[in-house]
XYZ file of C-alpha atoms in Angstrom:
714
model
C 65.825 -199.685 -33.430
C 68.132 -199.689 -30.394
C 68.136 -195.874 -30.317
C 64.327 -195.856 -30.290
C 64.331 -198.386 -27.449
C 66.724 -196.216 -25.418
C 64.655 -193.108 -26.043
C 61.518 -194.928 -24.962
C 63.079 -195.739 -21.596
C 64.567 -192.244 -21.192
C 68.227 -193.014 -21.962
C 69.472 -190.763 -24.755
C 72.889 -189.443 -23.675
C 76.033 -190.708 -25.315
C 77.581 -191.714 -22.007
C 74.821 -194.241 -21.376
C 75.055 -195.999 -24.740
C 76.379 -199.121 -23.067
C 73.412 -199.159 -20.680
C 71.049 -198.790 -23.643
C 72.582 -201.767 -25.420
C 72.516 -203.861 -22.256
C 68.872 -203.070 -21.489
C 67.882 -203.774 -25.085
C 69.609 -207.152 -25.037
C 67.950 -208.030 -21.748
C 64.547 -207.039 -23.093
C 65.021 -209.356 -26.079
C 66.296 -212.163 -23.859
C 63.364 -212.029 -21.457
C 60.498 -211.856 -23.934
C 59.505 -213.514 -27.169
C 57.574 -210.527 -28.492
C 58.376 -209.192 -31.913
C 61.243 -206.811 -32.559
C 60.681 -204.324 -35.326
C 61.369 -200.969 -36.955
C 59.257 -197.983 -37.795
C 58.302 -197.342 -41.399
C 60.601 -194.293 -41.531
C 63.784 -196.131 -40.548
C 66.432 -196.693 -43.214
C 68.411 -199.232 -41.173
C 66.942 -201.816 -38.797
C 69.385 -203.321 -36.329
C 68.906 -206.432 -34.204
C 70.973 -208.532 -31.801
C 70.420 -212.280 -31.612
C 72.110 -214.594 -29.135
C 72.076 -218.320 -29.886
C 72.411 -220.626 -26.899
C 71.154 -223.910 -25.504
C 68.494 -224.207 -22.804
C 66.450 -226.920 -21.169
C 62.720 -227.226 -21.664
C 60.363 -226.972 -18.680
C 62.758 -224.942 -16.561
C 61.993 -221.538 -15.010
C 65.496 -220.294 -14.382
C 67.090 -223.102 -12.386
C 63.786 -224.531 -11.149
C 61.853 -227.323 -12.872
C 58.144 -226.828 -13.560
C 55.191 -229.071 -14.369
C 51.912 -228.462 -16.252
C 48.323 -228.843 -15.132
C 45.069 -227.225 -16.276
C 46.942 -225.204 -18.903
C 49.216 -223.594 -16.296
C 52.763 -224.156 -15.020
C 53.837 -224.682 -11.407
C 57.119 -225.163 -9.559
C 58.229 -228.762 -9.243
C 57.678 -228.744 -5.452
C 54.063 -227.491 -5.469
C 51.640 -229.974 -3.923
C 48.411 -227.931 -4.006
C 47.846 -226.083 -7.286
C 44.646 -224.412 -6.061
C 46.609 -222.186 -3.671
C 50.003 -222.037 -5.382
C 51.274 -219.258 -7.628
C 51.609 -220.078 -11.307
C 54.796 -219.683 -13.330
C 54.653 -217.384 -16.369
C 54.751 -219.788 -19.316
C 56.234 -217.059 -21.540
C 59.431 -217.288 -19.471
C 59.709 -221.056 -19.979
C 60.526 -223.040 -23.107
C 57.570 -225.371 -22.632
C 57.511 -227.249 -25.959
C 54.930 -230.004 -25.300
C 55.164 -229.812 -21.507
C 56.981 -233.130 -21.167
C 58.510 -233.024 -17.699
C 61.742 -234.743 -18.653
C 63.848 -231.809 -19.827
C 65.161 -231.780 -23.385
C 68.041 -229.687 -24.688
C 66.945 -227.073 -27.221
C 68.650 -224.276 -29.135
C 67.135 -220.864 -28.463
C 67.418 -217.346 -29.837
C 67.453 -214.706 -27.104
C 66.431 -217.534 -24.735
C 63.139 -218.254 -26.521
C 61.851 -220.929 -28.911
C 60.780 -219.777 -31.429
C 63.099 -216.790 -31.337
C 61.795 -213.218 -31.444
C 59.820 -212.262 -34.536
C 61.719 -209.765 -36.669
C 59.409 -207.286 -38.408
C 60.668 -204.748 -40.959
C 59.471 -202.861 -44.037
C 60.267 -203.646 -47.649
C 63.484 -202.026 -48.861
C 64.968 -201.319 -45.439
C 68.551 -202.303 -44.706
C 68.523 -205.047 -42.091
C 71.578 -205.480 -39.872
C 71.522 -208.481 -37.547
C 74.340 -209.299 -35.135
C 74.378 -213.024 -34.326
C 76.392 -214.198 -31.326
C 77.028 -217.921 -30.867
C 76.910 -218.710 -27.143
C 76.718 -222.471 -27.623
C 79.563 -224.562 -26.285
C 80.362 -227.041 -29.010
C 78.874 -226.317 -32.426
C 78.987 -223.727 -35.183
C 75.891 -222.047 -36.559
C 74.641 -220.112 -39.563
C 71.244 -218.467 -40.015
C 69.348 -218.495 -43.298
C 66.833 -215.728 -43.963
C 64.259 -217.909 -45.674
C 62.548 -216.038 -48.508
C 64.977 -213.093 -48.705
C 66.444 -213.002 -52.216
C 69.769 -211.448 -51.120
C 70.202 -209.499 -54.354
C 73.741 -208.164 -54.364
C 74.540 -209.874 -51.051
C 74.671 -213.631 -51.766
C 77.260 -214.109 -48.996
C 74.535 -213.134 -46.469
C 72.270 -216.081 -47.349
C 73.435 -218.016 -44.296
C 74.187 -221.480 -45.717
C 77.088 -223.198 -44.014
C 79.915 -224.162 -46.418
C 78.074 -222.697 -49.395
C 77.798 -218.967 -48.713
C 79.710 -218.661 -45.437
C 81.718 -220.462 -42.787
C 79.863 -221.391 -39.603
C 79.917 -218.923 -36.723
C 81.929 -220.849 -34.149
C 81.291 -220.819 -30.376
C 82.121 -217.419 -28.931
C 82.138 -215.711 -32.333
C 79.826 -213.005 -33.664
C 78.801 -212.461 -37.282
C 76.840 -209.503 -38.655
C 74.334 -210.124 -41.435
C 73.558 -207.063 -43.579
C 71.014 -207.147 -46.423
C 67.965 -205.497 -47.985
C 64.487 -206.562 -46.887
C 63.117 -207.945 -50.153
C 60.665 -209.307 -51.123
C 57.742 -208.500 -48.845
C 55.728 -211.196 -47.148
C 55.728 -213.861 -44.481
C 59.312 -215.083 -44.271
C 61.303 -216.705 -41.487
C 64.798 -217.380 -40.229
C 66.362 -220.638 -39.129
C 69.643 -222.468 -38.691
C 71.215 -223.826 -41.866
C 73.991 -226.063 -40.657
C 73.589 -229.511 -39.124
C 70.316 -230.257 -37.337
C 69.913 -227.068 -35.306
C 66.636 -226.129 -37.010
C 64.713 -229.013 -35.518
C 66.377 -228.314 -32.167
C 64.607 -224.957 -32.069
C 66.734 -222.341 -33.839
C 64.010 -220.533 -35.781
C 61.782 -217.468 -35.776
C 59.426 -215.395 -37.912
C 60.734 -212.703 -40.270
C 57.992 -210.410 -41.570
C 58.644 -207.923 -44.374
C 55.720 -205.515 -44.632
C 54.666 -203.196 -47.400
C 55.110 -199.520 -46.548
C 51.413 -199.034 -45.830
C 49.422 -199.379 -42.637
C 48.056 -202.951 -42.294
C 44.274 -203.074 -42.834
C 43.730 -205.477 -39.932
C 45.399 -206.956 -36.876
C 47.810 -209.805 -37.557
C 48.942 -212.985 -35.823
C 51.934 -215.260 -36.424
C 51.562 -219.038 -36.264
C 54.730 -221.172 -36.400
C 54.023 -224.893 -36.796
C 56.505 -227.546 -35.639
C 56.496 -231.304 -35.254
C 58.275 -232.390 -32.088
C 59.991 -235.326 -30.454
C 60.663 -234.860 -26.750
C 62.794 -237.999 -26.389
C 65.461 -237.647 -29.068
C 67.618 -234.807 -30.270
C 67.947 -234.193 -33.979
C 71.332 -235.860 -34.414
C 69.982 -239.081 -32.934
C 66.907 -238.873 -35.150
C 69.145 -238.413 -38.195
C 71.038 -241.635 -37.521
C 67.865 -243.539 -36.729
C 66.566 -242.465 -40.127
C 69.723 -243.844 -41.747
C 70.012 -247.108 -39.832
C 66.558 -247.825 -38.451
C 64.670 -247.296 -35.226
C 64.615 -250.227 -32.809
C 62.753 -250.786 -29.562
C 62.642 -253.939 -27.404
C 64.428 -255.905 -30.156
C 61.827 -254.801 -32.692
C 62.438 -252.651 -35.727
C 59.815 -249.916 -35.760
C 58.083 -249.132 -39.027
C 57.380 -245.622 -40.306
C 53.885 -244.216 -40.529
C 52.307 -243.625 -43.937
C 50.651 -240.749 -45.739
C 47.179 -240.804 -47.243
C 48.449 -241.693 -50.722
C 50.422 -244.654 -49.349
C 53.967 -243.265 -49.161
C 56.074 -244.048 -46.094
C 57.212 -241.204 -43.884
C 60.688 -241.229 -42.385
C 61.659 -242.438 -38.921
C 61.137 -239.090 -37.217
C 58.918 -240.169 -34.334
C 56.148 -237.628 -33.787
C 55.364 -237.104 -30.111
C 53.668 -233.709 -30.310
C 52.852 -230.704 -32.451
C 53.743 -227.152 -31.455
C 52.239 -223.769 -32.334
C 54.581 -220.903 -31.454
C 56.624 -223.302 -29.353
C 53.709 -224.609 -27.285
C 51.824 -227.883 -27.438
C 50.843 -230.829 -25.317
C 51.623 -234.508 -25.219
C 48.781 -236.974 -25.797
C 49.031 -240.317 -24.038
C 47.992 -243.511 -25.850
C 44.640 -243.485 -24.008
C 43.726 -240.100 -25.533
C 44.326 -237.941 -22.452
C 47.006 -235.269 -22.404
C 49.380 -233.586 -19.970
C 47.425 -230.286 -19.781
C 50.355 -228.148 -20.920
C 49.680 -224.481 -21.798
C 48.803 -223.577 -25.381
C 49.108 -220.477 -27.545
C 46.007 -218.274 -27.345
C 44.916 -215.851 -30.093
C 42.602 -213.132 -28.677
C 39.966 -211.762 -31.069
C 37.057 -209.335 -30.924
C 33.717 -210.419 -32.324
C 32.999 -209.281 -35.918
C 36.559 -208.112 -36.562
C 38.779 -209.694 -39.234
C 42.320 -210.949 -38.653
C 45.254 -211.974 -40.798
C 47.187 -215.087 -39.791
C 50.723 -215.591 -41.079
C 51.376 -219.340 -40.909
C 54.926 -220.707 -41.149
C 55.699 -224.369 -41.792
C 58.677 -224.680 -39.449
C 58.459 -228.437 -39.020
C 61.118 -231.055 -39.467
C 59.169 -233.572 -41.511
C 55.367 -233.760 -41.343
C 52.843 -231.758 -43.370
C 49.940 -230.303 -41.364
C 46.313 -229.725 -42.328
C 45.247 -226.446 -40.679
C 41.666 -225.514 -39.763
C 39.712 -223.439 -37.224
C 36.502 -224.877 -35.845
C 33.355 -223.093 -37.138
C 35.341 -220.510 -39.133
C 35.916 -220.202 -42.879
C 39.528 -219.658 -43.939
C 40.232 -217.246 -46.805
C 43.721 -217.810 -48.200
C 45.340 -214.706 -49.707
C 49.096 -215.308 -50.073
C 51.881 -217.872 -50.040
C 55.643 -217.449 -49.697
C 55.198 -213.674 -49.962
C 53.149 -213.659 -53.191
C 49.523 -212.500 -53.130
C 47.010 -214.527 -55.113
C 43.313 -214.278 -55.849
C 41.587 -215.199 -52.548
C 40.112 -218.652 -52.092
C 37.784 -219.858 -49.316
C 38.549 -223.300 -47.888
C 37.704 -225.502 -44.935
C 41.429 -226.142 -44.399
C 44.816 -226.039 -46.087
C 47.964 -228.160 -45.991
C 51.331 -226.636 -45.170
C 54.691 -228.374 -45.574
C 58.088 -227.647 -44.016
C 59.427 -224.389 -45.446
C 56.109 -223.102 -46.824
C 54.165 -220.075 -45.608
C 50.498 -219.235 -46.057
C 48.558 -216.111 -45.127
C 44.844 -216.328 -44.456
C 42.054 -214.120 -43.144
C 39.212 -215.055 -40.825
C 36.298 -213.025 -39.532
C 35.322 -213.580 -35.908
C 31.658 -213.936 -36.778
C 30.690 -216.701 -34.353
C 29.268 -216.591 -30.836
C 31.595 -215.337 -28.108
C 33.567 -218.321 -26.876
C 36.689 -220.422 -27.380
C 37.412 -222.321 -30.613
C 40.033 -224.917 -31.458
C 42.748 -224.121 -33.980
C 43.924 -227.497 -35.286
C 46.918 -228.615 -37.316
C 46.684 -232.360 -37.966
C 49.390 -234.407 -39.701
C 48.564 -236.272 -42.925
C 49.434 -239.636 -41.386
C 46.948 -242.495 -41.467
C 46.203 -244.977 -38.689
C 47.459 -242.654 -35.947
C 45.568 -240.646 -33.333
C 46.207 -237.270 -31.731
C 49.081 -236.316 -34.024
C 48.022 -232.694 -33.807
C 49.202 -229.202 -32.904
C 46.593 -227.081 -31.147
C 45.971 -223.455 -30.204
C 42.941 -221.524 -28.986
C 40.979 -218.761 -30.736
C 39.552 -216.827 -27.791
C 36.839 -214.205 -28.261
C 36.966 -211.148 -26.045
C 34.574 -211.709 -23.148
C 34.872 -215.494 -23.092
C 36.141 -217.451 -20.100
C 39.682 -218.768 -19.716
C 38.682 -222.348 -20.446
C 39.444 -224.861 -23.159
C 37.195 -225.046 -26.218
C 34.558 -227.751 -26.574
C 34.086 -227.166 -30.313
C 34.194 -229.945 -32.910
C 35.900 -230.141 -36.253
C 33.584 -229.804 -39.231
C 32.026 -233.059 -40.374
C 32.602 -233.414 -44.117
C 29.697 -235.208 -45.773
C 28.265 -235.957 -49.188
C 26.010 -232.885 -48.993
C 28.550 -230.742 -47.130
C 31.866 -231.531 -48.745
C 35.116 -229.956 -47.521
C 37.567 -228.116 -49.763
C 41.246 -228.518 -48.858
C 43.990 -226.460 -50.470
C 47.541 -227.594 -51.350
C 47.000 -231.348 -51.288
C 50.193 -233.274 -52.170
C 47.946 -235.704 -54.065
C 44.928 -235.503 -56.361
C 42.316 -237.212 -54.212
C 41.339 -237.904 -50.655
C 39.767 -241.333 -50.112
C 36.243 -241.359 -51.517
C 34.656 -241.810 -48.084
C 36.252 -238.599 -46.758
C 33.953 -236.385 -48.868
C 36.832 -233.980 -49.327
C 38.026 -232.203 -52.476
C 41.484 -230.839 -53.322
C 42.620 -227.546 -54.809
C 46.221 -227.262 -55.995
C 48.783 -224.491 -56.306
C 48.801 -224.436 -60.101
C 45.063 -223.686 -60.079
C 45.642 -220.332 -58.343
C 46.245 -217.032 -60.113
C 48.496 -214.246 -58.920
C 47.055 -210.771 -58.385
C 50.229 -209.199 -59.802
C 50.190 -208.158 -63.455
C 52.505 -210.144 -65.754
C 53.864 -206.757 -66.932
C 55.361 -206.140 -63.481
C 59.192 -206.181 -63.542
C 60.505 -209.606 -62.670
C 57.289 -211.384 -63.722
C 58.097 -211.806 -67.420
C 58.323 -215.501 -68.329
C 59.033 -215.016 -72.024
C 62.390 -215.450 -73.703
C 63.751 -214.585 -77.131
C 65.722 -217.830 -76.994
C 64.414 -221.362 -76.760
C 63.747 -222.360 -73.163
C 65.617 -225.399 -71.936
C 63.992 -227.979 -69.657
C 66.176 -229.201 -66.788
C 64.885 -232.327 -65.029
C 65.778 -232.826 -61.357
C 64.733 -235.982 -59.532
C 64.580 -235.774 -55.726
C 64.722 -239.330 -54.426
C 66.498 -242.049 -52.422
C 67.714 -244.400 -55.184
C 70.060 -247.309 -54.666
C 70.006 -250.832 -53.267
C 72.373 -251.268 -50.315
C 73.099 -247.536 -50.072
C 70.033 -245.302 -50.488
C 71.073 -241.722 -49.781
C 69.096 -238.584 -50.395
C 70.082 -237.297 -53.808
C 69.234 -235.149 -56.814
C 69.656 -237.015 -60.104
C 71.705 -239.561 -58.180
C 74.079 -236.924 -56.780
C 74.355 -237.202 -53.001
C 75.322 -233.666 -51.983
C 78.590 -233.395 -50.093
C 79.265 -229.901 -48.697
C 82.706 -228.516 -49.523
C 85.125 -227.814 -46.644
C 85.151 -224.096 -47.481
C 82.673 -221.300 -48.090
C 82.258 -222.110 -51.780
C 80.907 -218.692 -52.769
C 83.899 -216.735 -51.479
C 86.556 -219.474 -51.804
C 85.641 -221.055 -55.165
C 89.172 -222.111 -56.096
C 89.488 -224.147 -52.895
C 86.434 -226.355 -53.510
C 87.740 -229.916 -53.833
C 84.444 -231.828 -53.852
C 83.227 -231.171 -57.397
C 81.410 -233.909 -59.295
C 83.158 -236.275 -61.689
C 81.048 -237.131 -64.714
C 82.457 -240.655 -64.861
C 81.154 -241.413 -61.357
C 77.665 -240.025 -61.976
C 75.055 -240.879 -64.581
C 72.013 -243.009 -65.374
C 71.341 -245.545 -62.620
C 74.490 -244.456 -60.761
C 75.064 -242.880 -57.367
C 77.862 -240.431 -56.625
C 78.842 -238.207 -53.716
C 79.961 -234.666 -54.515
C 79.028 -230.972 -54.395
C 76.465 -231.111 -57.203
C 76.046 -227.796 -59.019
C 74.385 -226.517 -62.183
C 75.617 -223.356 -63.917
C 73.030 -220.781 -64.988
C 73.689 -218.071 -67.581
C 72.922 -214.467 -66.724
C 69.388 -213.246 -67.570
C 68.403 -216.518 -69.205
C 64.953 -218.042 -68.528
C 65.056 -221.645 -67.289
C 62.289 -224.209 -66.982
C 62.890 -226.795 -64.260
C 60.947 -230.014 -63.896
C 61.095 -231.288 -60.319
C 60.462 -235.042 -60.073
C 59.755 -237.558 -57.317
C 59.981 -240.772 -59.331
C 61.656 -244.104 -59.912
C 63.429 -246.337 -57.453
C 63.704 -244.373 -54.246
C 60.792 -242.001 -54.698
C 59.511 -240.841 -51.336
C 56.474 -239.110 -50.001
C 55.912 -235.583 -51.283
C 59.083 -233.477 -50.990
C 58.910 -229.737 -50.174
C 61.633 -228.298 -52.417
C 63.036 -224.879 -51.475
C 65.158 -222.588 -53.655
C 67.371 -219.877 -52.177
C 67.857 -216.521 -53.903
C 64.695 -216.694 -56.014
C 60.973 -217.169 -56.106
C 59.859 -219.341 -59.021
C 56.715 -219.345 -61.134
C 54.674 -222.526 -60.682
C 53.394 -223.190 -64.203
C 52.254 -226.832 -64.047
C 51.852 -229.799 -61.703
C 51.589 -233.445 -62.707
C 50.196 -236.179 -60.472
C 50.423 -239.981 -60.574
C 47.530 -242.366 -61.100
C 45.392 -243.047 -58.010
C 42.791 -245.493 -56.843
C 39.770 -243.182 -56.567
C 38.291 -245.208 -53.729
C 41.318 -245.436 -51.448
C 43.322 -242.450 -52.697
C 46.446 -244.639 -52.939
C 49.038 -244.239 -55.722
C 48.845 -247.056 -58.257
C 51.207 -245.735 -60.952
C 53.638 -242.926 -61.725
C 52.798 -240.065 -64.055
C 53.574 -241.221 -67.588
C 54.400 -237.744 -68.922
C 57.958 -238.476 -67.788
C 60.419 -240.949 -69.309
C 62.820 -241.947 -66.515
C 65.187 -243.678 -68.970
C 67.871 -245.993 -67.643
C 66.380 -249.318 -66.506
C 63.320 -250.104 -68.678
C 61.459 -251.093 -65.499
C 60.626 -247.609 -64.227
C 60.226 -248.933 -60.690
C 63.925 -249.886 -60.827
C 65.193 -246.871 -62.745
C 67.008 -244.235 -60.680
C 65.401 -241.598 -62.941
C 68.657 -239.629 -63.002
C 68.423 -238.515 -66.638
C 64.704 -238.024 -67.255
C 63.005 -236.367 -70.207
C 59.498 -235.804 -71.503
C 57.965 -239.029 -72.756
C 56.585 -237.090 -75.719
C 59.572 -235.747 -77.647
C 57.492 -232.846 -78.989
C 57.126 -231.439 -75.482
C 59.614 -228.909 -74.168
C 59.839 -225.243 -73.244
C 56.636 -223.479 -74.241
C 55.335 -226.635 -75.949
C 54.379 -228.447 -72.748
C 50.574 -228.724 -72.622
C 48.787 -227.056 -69.725
C 51.386 -224.430 -68.814
C 50.033 -221.383 -66.961
C 52.133 -218.496 -68.253
C 49.797 -215.543 -67.694
C 49.289 -215.260 -63.929
C 51.166 -218.118 -62.250
C 51.792 -217.802 -58.529
C 55.281 -217.286 -57.169
C 56.680 -219.695 -54.588
C 60.080 -220.409 -53.088
C 59.009 -223.764 -51.622
C 56.847 -226.229 -53.542
C 55.585 -229.726 -52.831
C 56.588 -232.378 -55.390
C 54.034 -235.219 -55.279
C 54.965 -238.869 -54.947
C 55.184 -240.276 -58.485
C 54.584 -236.826 -59.969
C 56.272 -233.610 -61.015
C 56.189 -229.807 -60.859
C 57.208 -227.407 -63.641
C 58.616 -224.035 -62.549
C 60.365 -221.134 -64.249
C 62.937 -218.614 -63.091
C 64.970 -215.886 -64.727
C 68.652 -216.094 -63.805
C 69.032 -212.450 -62.819
C 70.560 -212.791 -59.336
C 74.272 -213.734 -59.492
C 75.449 -215.960 -56.665
C 75.488 -219.516 -55.359
C 71.965 -220.613 -54.462
C 71.182 -223.826 -52.651
C 68.110 -225.849 -53.614
C 67.093 -228.701 -51.337
C 64.334 -230.689 -49.740
C 63.181 -228.747 -46.673
C 62.652 -231.882 -44.644
C 65.730 -231.450 -42.475
C 66.479 -235.171 -42.341
C 66.516 -235.268 -46.157
C 68.635 -232.143 -46.499
C 71.277 -233.425 -44.080
C 71.218 -236.728 -45.969
C 72.258 -235.043 -49.217
C 69.050 -234.163 -51.092
C 70.414 -230.851 -52.355
C 72.290 -229.076 -55.144
C 73.650 -225.608 -55.873
C 72.810 -223.238 -58.717
C 75.987 -221.409 -59.745
C 74.330 -218.365 -61.234
C 76.273 -215.937 -63.445
C 79.659 -216.897 -61.974
C 81.579 -214.039 -63.597
C 79.191 -211.536 -62.026
C 79.300 -212.805 -58.437
C 79.472 -209.755 -56.134
C 82.695 -209.340 -54.203
C 82.414 -210.231 -50.527
C 83.036 -207.582 -47.842
C 86.611 -206.957 -46.701
C 87.607 -209.383 -43.963
C 84.841 -211.878 -44.728
C 85.649 -215.073 -42.768
C 87.359 -218.012 -44.458
C 87.607 -221.660 -43.479
C 89.012 -224.873 -44.878
C 91.112 -227.979 -44.432
C 94.566 -228.102 -42.888
C 96.994 -230.861 -43.857
C 99.993 -231.447 -41.624
C 103.247 -231.715 -43.583
C 105.647 -234.617 -43.106
C 108.464 -234.001 -40.589
C 111.136 -234.343 -43.296
C 109.590 -231.562 -45.308
C 109.307 -229.461 -42.192
C 113.013 -229.988 -41.324
C 114.091 -229.108 -44.859
C 111.956 -225.996 -44.829
C 113.252 -225.113 -41.372
C 116.868 -225.613 -42.525
C 116.229 -223.390 -45.490
C 114.792 -220.731 -43.248
C 117.819 -220.989 -40.923
C 120.226 -220.537 -43.863
C 118.302 -217.477 -44.972
C 118.323 -216.100 -41.454
C 122.133 -216.640 -41.158
C 122.707 -214.877 -44.474
C 120.596 -211.929 -43.372
C 122.424 -211.819 -40.025
C 125.830 -211.701 -41.787
C 124.678 -208.871 -44.054
C 123.393 -206.921 -41.077
C 126.658 -207.496 -39.126
C 128.846 -206.345 -42.017
C 126.667 -203.286 -42.512
C 126.903 -202.364 -38.845
C 130.703 -202.835 -38.881
C 131.048 -200.551 -41.899
C 128.882 -197.919 -40.230
C 131.076 -198.056 -37.111
C 134.255 -197.614 -39.190
C 132.707 -194.668 -41.021
C 131.726 -193.036 -37.731
C 135.269 -193.500 -36.285
C 136.914 -192.049 -39.382
C 134.509 -189.115 -39.358
C 135.330 -188.283 -35.732
C 139.070 -188.497 -36.387
C 138.761 -186.193 -39.383
C 136.864 -183.544 -37.390
C 139.480 -183.567 -34.609
C 142.233 -183.099 -37.148
C 140.474 -180.034 -38.639
C 139.919 -178.591 -35.169
C 143.617 -178.780 -34.313
C 144.590 -177.019 -37.541
C 142.138 -174.165 -36.929
C 143.798 -173.280 -33.621
C 147.046 -172.218 -35.525
C 145.277 -169.694 -37.907
C 145.811 -165.846 -37.227
C 142.873 -163.961 -35.623
C 142.462 -161.590 -38.524
C 142.138 -164.469 -40.978
C 139.157 -165.877 -39.088
C 137.509 -162.493 -38.790
C 137.588 -161.816 -42.514
C 138.565 -158.692 -44.469
């Protein structure tokens, strides 16, 4: 890629290689356009620099928004003043009080990386931050044969520390809408993210757009939000309460101030007005069709996405194509991706693109962008969202519940109702097994009374102090069976071993004491088949949950509302493996991130054919950092060997002074012994040299007394 860039600007000689690299880096740093390879390239190379910046700053000058434009802080008359290019500013929601963000090549989101399936991708990541390490996860890449490139801090690698550079090298597989983001600490919600598109090796049939959705808080950084989630959010001596979802579950204490699309949004004041910050604009030509690649890059909230006056045709999710479905809108959760197609078949004009959170009793919790037809004016849309009615009902895809409230006149379509377009005979799609298939139940929840951590089956995940994949013998945080169990909480590096090439059926739960709102669960290293979803019981009028799904026996405390649900099973003992009613085993869709409903469950299958350590976790960052995670230790004996010189990390324990003195004394004695040996050896060599010289002189003196004819020979 760099060579192509240099050729394009006329720099091809070897002696200007440094200039080529420098210009390429500057081009990435100054723009947020995509960086990609041609279809013919075998290796695609990229350079990413991670550093902090302030929002609403153009260089070292503050800016402010008005009428969708940006101006210098000292402008008093915007009608005559020059505007500031908003693509050179990290605007976020346009809030004029600057917030610290983490950028990639000085943009948020970072540059979109676009490659073709099967290419080798080589990405050099430089950490220019001052005080924190970083890793980057390539979300959706299976990393077959390269598990140490998955980018999970303290699982597959050590963090890249300030000033260090790390090169990721892996194959682009599978195809689809993927993305990259930080996977250590809370850097994701601070802005370290970008799109990663893996295309099929064919020309795209239509123009494409990328849409990255984020929830945003312009007052608090992610670390502060994390602790407010743990200990509560207070204001004016009042404890603030979380908002709630449609089905009645409480969201966390991440305070939503704005929604962003491709890093741009605007702040709505309580009176319904906004700060007129610039928005992302998607230009279209009338009667042409376009593919949108939507990435759920948020920290917490699910969004319902729609485009005024346009029908959305969904065609893929998490890289897997499915039989198309037309909807009014769809719901996307953190970590998920959806691809849809629209046709620009309306009158020339501007139309709102809306992404509204699923919260109730809130207003203007929305991310917005503009669909702008060619030939229309540079003005904001005046379009309205579709009015769902009894005779014109709306269909919404990917609801985390079964029903909207009756008065919404809105119907739901779920993931397990879709069918893949890929034949079940395709390699990697076979769900059958010659052996009996074991069900493994995993409950993602916040159980406990005084301590209610994020956990999986009561295991609060504690990262090891080393890169567990490459330093397995140094992991000292493994789980102790006596500390964990039914209705118990424990803190450890929870892992489950998977046997090579065996088919596993996992049942993801969100039940018992500590169940939360719907969790988006993401698995690294695999895509899984979604074969069944189970929902709780609802009030059909209000849409609220009134009881958990009774297919599951939580065990433990007989009061299921008090059970931790750490050792669940099917309530019907005849269920299990292929004998679970309602399994879709012919054409199930593939996902790597799935929503687990409140009080419900999801059944998925994978084949353990990718040796490595693979993290599985809730993709709500606040839940992941609070321990809602585990690791699949897949085919341990077959783990690929890491590259030579792969970085290591770990604890250091200072030894007591006494031990140090003893060791030092021992070293001194050894050194003295060696010195004596060397001295004796040198003395012997000197004696030998002296004797040798004396002997030669003696022979020389004797030779002077021999007759001339004796020396000359016969």
